[in-house]
Amino acid sequence: MFFASDNSGPVPPQVMAALTTANTGHVMSYGTDALTDAVTDQIRTLFEAPDASVHLVATGTAANSLALATLCQPFDTVFCSPVAHIHEDECNAPEFYTGGAKLTLVPGDDRMTADALRIAIKGQGNRGVHGPQRGPVSITQVTEQGNLYSLTELRALATVAQNYDLPVHLDGARFANACVALNCTPAEMSWKVGIDVAVFGGTKNGLMGVEAVIFFNPAHARAFELRRKRGAHLFSKHRYLAAQMSAYLQDDLWRDLATTANARSAQLLDGLQGLAEIRNDARANMIFAALPRALHQKAQAAGAQYHISGDLNGEDPDGLLTARFVCDWSIDPTDIEAFLDLLGKA
Amino acid sequence: MFFASDNSGPVPPQVMAALTTANTGHVMSYGTDALTDAVTDQIRTLFEAPDASVHLVATGTAANSLALATLCQPFDTVFCSPVAHIHEDECNAPEFYTGGAKLTLVPGDDRMTADALRIAIKGQGNRGVHGPQRGPVSITQVTEQGNLYSLTELRALATVAQNYDLPVHLDGARFANACVALNCTPAEMSWKVGIDVAVFGGTKNGLMGVEAVIFFNPAHARAFELRRKRGAHLFSKHRYLAAQMSAYLQDDLWRDLATTANARSAQLLDGLQGLAEIRNDARANMIFAALPRALHQKAQAAGAQYHISGDLNGEDPDGLLTARFVCDWSIDPTDIEAFLDLLGKA
Amino acid sequence: MFFASDNSGPVPPQVMAALTTANTGHVMSYGTDALTDAVTDQIRTLFEAPDASVHLVATGTAANSLALATLCQPFDTVFCSPVAHIHEDECNAPEFYTGGAKLTLVPGDDRMTADALRIAIKGQGNRGVHGPQRGPVSITQVTEQGNLYSLTELRALATVAQNYDLPVHLDGARFANACVALNCTPAEMSWKVGIDVAVFGGTKNGLMGVEAVIFFNPAHARAFELRRKRGAHLFSKHRYLAAQMSAYLQDDLWRDLATTANARSAQLLDGLQGLAEIRNDARANMIFAALPRALHQKAQAAGAQYHISGDLNGEDPDGLLTARFVCDWSIDPTDIEAFLDLLGKA
Amino acid sequence: MFFASDNSGPVPPQVMAALTTANTGHVMSYGTDALTDAVTDQIRTLFEAPDASVHLVATGTAANSLALATLCQPFDTVFCSPVAHIHEDECNAPEFYTGGAKLTLVPGDDRMTADALRIAIKGQGNRGVHGPQRGPVSITQVTEQGNLYSLTELRALATVAQNYDLPVHLDGARFANACVALNCTPAEMSWKVGIDVAVFGGTKNGLMGVEAVIFFNPAHARAFELRRKRGAHLFSKHRYLAAQMSAYLQDDLWRDLATTANARSAQLLDGLQGLAEIRNDARANMIFAALPRALHQKAQAAGAQYHISGDLNGEDPDGLLTARFVCDWSIDPTDIEAFLDLLGKA
């Protein structure tokens, strides 16, 4: 009964097999190997972007920070949601990698609206040299609250950015879950709606630790590579990143894994109806749901693992506390049933 | 016939097995898992340093840069050899992570002498606020030229640093090869000679990508952890770093791998005698040797892979060009024989 | 009729005289001269802080950024108001000088409340290594909106900070105007209410360009001096900074200048009553006041200079637009009368 | 008898007069005033560079660091002499402002040779992404050792840089002294020999603290201005920088001051012949000369101020110690005579 995160499960056997297959003989290091060439080609094909530059890194924070730093001057500001991972969960990595750029929080929730973004951009960059200059817009899909932007909403945000000549970054730590939920292609959810650089996340969707950073305009490729090396994120034994990604791409494993994760989440969501107040749109693999404190206490005592906002040991047993449930591909459906049984019987 | 680098071979089966073993069920992320606790404990035991703080990262550059940044102010200078990896091969990562500290190159070769270090330190930090301030001393063992410091030499360097109250960093990308070559313990080659922070490298000695950073004074642990996260080097699925390290420590695999690599290098060295002029002390797993151009041409045409300084296609067939031969644990002795045969027949 | 800023007027004759007096013979450079020693001593006396370390810089942004960088780690966040100068008007200088620390905006207006500060601090630093760590609290007195914190309010903010072991920075670009308005001593408005580092601004109050940074705990003095030099803010001909400050301190010129500026502002405020809606407490030297668009148009056409929020050329002549009026020591009272006459007759 | 530095003397009366003249009425701040426009135009005229962008800052370190940061990526390296001010005397300011670029020291003395520069450039940037990339070349004229590059030598260095598409920065803290010594125009010593950005120093030649940074290609103007503001080097009361520069340019005061300073140095040099071994070419305003220890002791005891390399209190009275004598415009010729008398009688 583990719903705490999608970075806690095992990797699928295909990934282990790919690592084993790759684990033979000597190959050139630092990403100059044939397998790396192959997977970056495959990603270009998958994204219908033959000119894109594609780079692998091992952490999502590296992917985001390096991508933003490549698009940004240190006197700029990045526009993002107040709950964006780059703002809340990366310990100032974007500020570090950009050389001290600022993050301007677009008022609202996890999903920025085009209007709010436009107002935020207008409100910055009008102080001449005194204030920070307008820089990239960063969008997270799936959001940190488990919500989805529609393709129309993404396009609207990107259009606002384009109107100010600002590049658009997509934090796609859960890119696959979003694609599946929206039933769209990677291209449709990236450059076709105006994204300039996308992070095609693998780690939360079953890899040990690989993210692909995709610049649809390859002009930035060299600067990214130098920043990646300077940031100590260029792996010598790069084939082991490539191997993971190779398995991920093979027969659309990325899509299968996300389909499974989303289905598990749907199963859980289904069972929670009636027991909990659902607080997000929950179409991907994260559910935010409010349940009575007493129920949480019982569930956690029985070994269920998930994050709760608020004080689990507070007084009112009927008080609602919002939980975050995350399903990854590896969760056993019987675990979900067991968890729902536990809640239902309480 | 691959002697180009020790970051190009496969990982040993024990490491693959450990990854497979670790690849089950859900475990907490970001290094809060039991396996991480276990391996950091084992490293403390191995280094006879019960109070040390131990941290895993995935690249050697991250290990070095984060360690130096933790010990250094941005207005300081780091003392190192002119051919140190941190100076030549990390694309300004130390400058980046330290916030702009300088690297002062101690005149001489790959092995700094205590005298040269003392003079370099004296020569810095005597301009009041105008010049950079004295910062950490960084030592590389095995050096980039494949040479070794004796324990006495290490102690002498550390003593110079201590006399100026400067901390000492050991770039131990080839820590294991050095330990084996010197027939000493990790403790003897680190804190017992005055090292303050050691990088216990795994990647060049058979791991996919894991280095342990060991602070013998744990006062710096928290700052290191925050810098690691800020640098995007904290892995969510940390168990896969821990699993590699676990295999590495089990039954002293690290020592066995290095013993094998050094033995392969010795085999090659033995065969090169008479054919080549040996240019370094070659007790670890790297040989620098000068051979006639024509011989290089023949070897490379036959598929041998290794780095050569100078112009392979120059005119004089008898002109000596220095090659770097590196052996990792996975090189087949028959490959070495084949290579030597090739040279010998030429 | 110049009310646009207090950084646009001339310097008083005493300052010119002090420069002339100092302009003789050779003296040691970089702040090692006797005049610098004298004025830093005088500042210690003025602030009743015999142990304080006192440093001169030439711009307010340098004073703030260097002070914060000295108190802050790059993985920290600074707490400040959403309209703080350090956030809006320094082009990411604090992020630059701190090496990429974040600024957390305490919800509310220009005057942070202790409650809002406490909530903001609680809301940060509870994500372990994932989020930025709690760093300095930065307070601006007089605020950017021309308002004042009472001594009680300052103490309340500092107490919140102290409860979390966080240092407190006072952006005192208009320190003197605040002291006069509150009728308090520099000590009462700084260390006696819990300020750890205060900027005693001179530039907006009549100097060409000098600010004193005062650390009440001198432990940070050396790091500040190194950061000042590294930031290129150590003047070789430091005597000319010292000379300005010397005049500023002589016979409490700083207080006289601020008294005059505040009195001019009071004169203007008095005349605006009935004509305008006053939008701030206006006890120092800045008035925020709303007047009809038509009146602004007339005033500006007649040569009055001041900043207006909103569109001066909009349609509704009766629409209220908020102006910022700033008085410095050099404004001629007859100018104010002329301006008020102009408004009154309209 | 003050020969310690040219940053220790008074400013000439013309500069004081210009400050007084400028010190009237309210003018717009942050460099948007008419006087700033006028002096930047005058500098364009003086440098015969109608398209150049010209910016004023208050310290030489700011001028150098901001100029280099504008031309440089953080993964680059700057090429300079081992005794360059940017390397030895700016407490890592270039590293700070560039975001962590490296400084590559071109082997040799204070005057880089074209050959040594070419070799240094070739030696960098050939490690792919692993090493720092080739960045700007920085030349100091007059050098820190008081020597001059001829125009031919400058052109040769710039040609090497151009061959690698690298921009050239001229640290001209003593630009005027060099122009006078070479009897050339500012244009001849800058863009006409291939300089891309020149620092036209004022501080060491009589101003309180003003340097002009001149980009001959104005494409970098905006980035420089944003970096200047972010570095806290944009003065609000910018007119006082402009006023100093205005006086400096009026009737070629800059040339007169340097002519005087160089003449004083020549007078001193003349007198030192026979008494001392001259160690540099001494055509500008700095003399490096070796004298016996006993003579130094006597001179310093008599109140002469200048820097000595080595131990003044060593044993051998006949041991030669090298002194640095610097003359500024304000030194009284009779002081020089007195000093020479003192030496001569000893």
Tab-separated table of N, CA, C and O in Angstrom, chain C residues 14 16 18 41 44 62 102 105 240 284-285 290 306 323:
chain	number	residue	atom	x	y	z
C	14	GLN	N	28.254	71.565	2.638
C	14	GLN	CA	29.178	70.950	3.599
C	14	GLN	C	29.895	69.744	2.994
C	14	GLN	O	31.042	69.444	3.333
C	16	MET	N	30.520	69.290	-0.284
C	16	MET	CA	31.523	69.789	-1.224
C	16	MET	C	32.743	70.301	-0.468
C	16	MET	O	33.888	70.075	-0.869
C	18	ALA	N	33.827	69.345	2.411
C	18	ALA	CA	34.600	68.225	2.970
C	18	ALA	C	35.434	67.554	1.895
C	18	ALA	O	36.576	67.131	2.143
C	41	ASP	N	34.745	55.249	13.246
C	41	ASP	CA	34.641	55.438	14.694
C	41	ASP	C	33.427	56.291	15.055
C	41	ASP	O	32.696	56.002	16.005
C	44	ARG	N	30.319	54.285	14.841
C	44	ARG	CA	30.175	53.422	16.024
C	44	ARG	C	29.643	54.232	17.207
C	44	ARG	O	28.770	53.774	17.942
C	62	ALA	N	24.631	47.958	-3.595
C	62	ALA	CA	25.830	47.281	-3.092
C	62	ALA	C	25.716	47.026	-1.599
C	62	ALA	O	26.049	45.947	-1.108
C	102	LYS	N	17.298	32.655	-2.846
C	102	LYS	CA	15.976	33.053	-3.281
C	102	LYS	C	15.463	34.187	-2.396
C	102	LYS	O	15.947	34.393	-1.286
C	105	LEU	N	8.741	36.277	-0.786
C	105	LEU	CA	7.942	37.480	-0.593
C	105	LEU	C	6.886	37.223	0.465
C	105	LEU	O	6.022	36.347	0.307
C	240	TYR	N	37.489	59.811	-0.476
C	240	TYR	CA	36.383	60.643	-0.962
C	240	TYR	C	35.027	60.087	-0.532
C	240	TYR	O	34.049	60.826	-0.467
C	284	ALA	N	7.498	60.614	6.568
C	284	ALA	CA	8.898	60.819	6.194
C	284	ALA	C	8.932	61.784	4.996
C	284	ALA	O	8.340	62.861	5.058
C	285	ASN	N	9.593	61.425	3.935
C	285	ASN	CA	9.744	62.375	2.829
C	285	ASN	C	9.106	61.892	1.523
C	285	ASN	O	9.501	62.323	0.461
C	290	ALA	N	-3.516	60.310	-4.533
C	290	ALA	CA	-4.309	60.147	-5.750
C	290	ALA	C	-4.946	61.478	-6.133
C	290	ALA	O	-5.581	62.133	-5.302
C	306	TYR	N	7.238	64.170	-11.312
C	306	TYR	CA	7.001	63.124	-10.301
C	306	TYR	C	6.444	61.908	-11.015
C	306	TYR	O	6.004	61.997	-12.154
C	323	ALA	N	0.069	59.363	-7.476
C	323	ALA	CA	1.396	59.918	-7.718
C	323	ALA	C	2.305	59.627	-6.534
C	323	ALA	O	1.830	59.450	-5.403
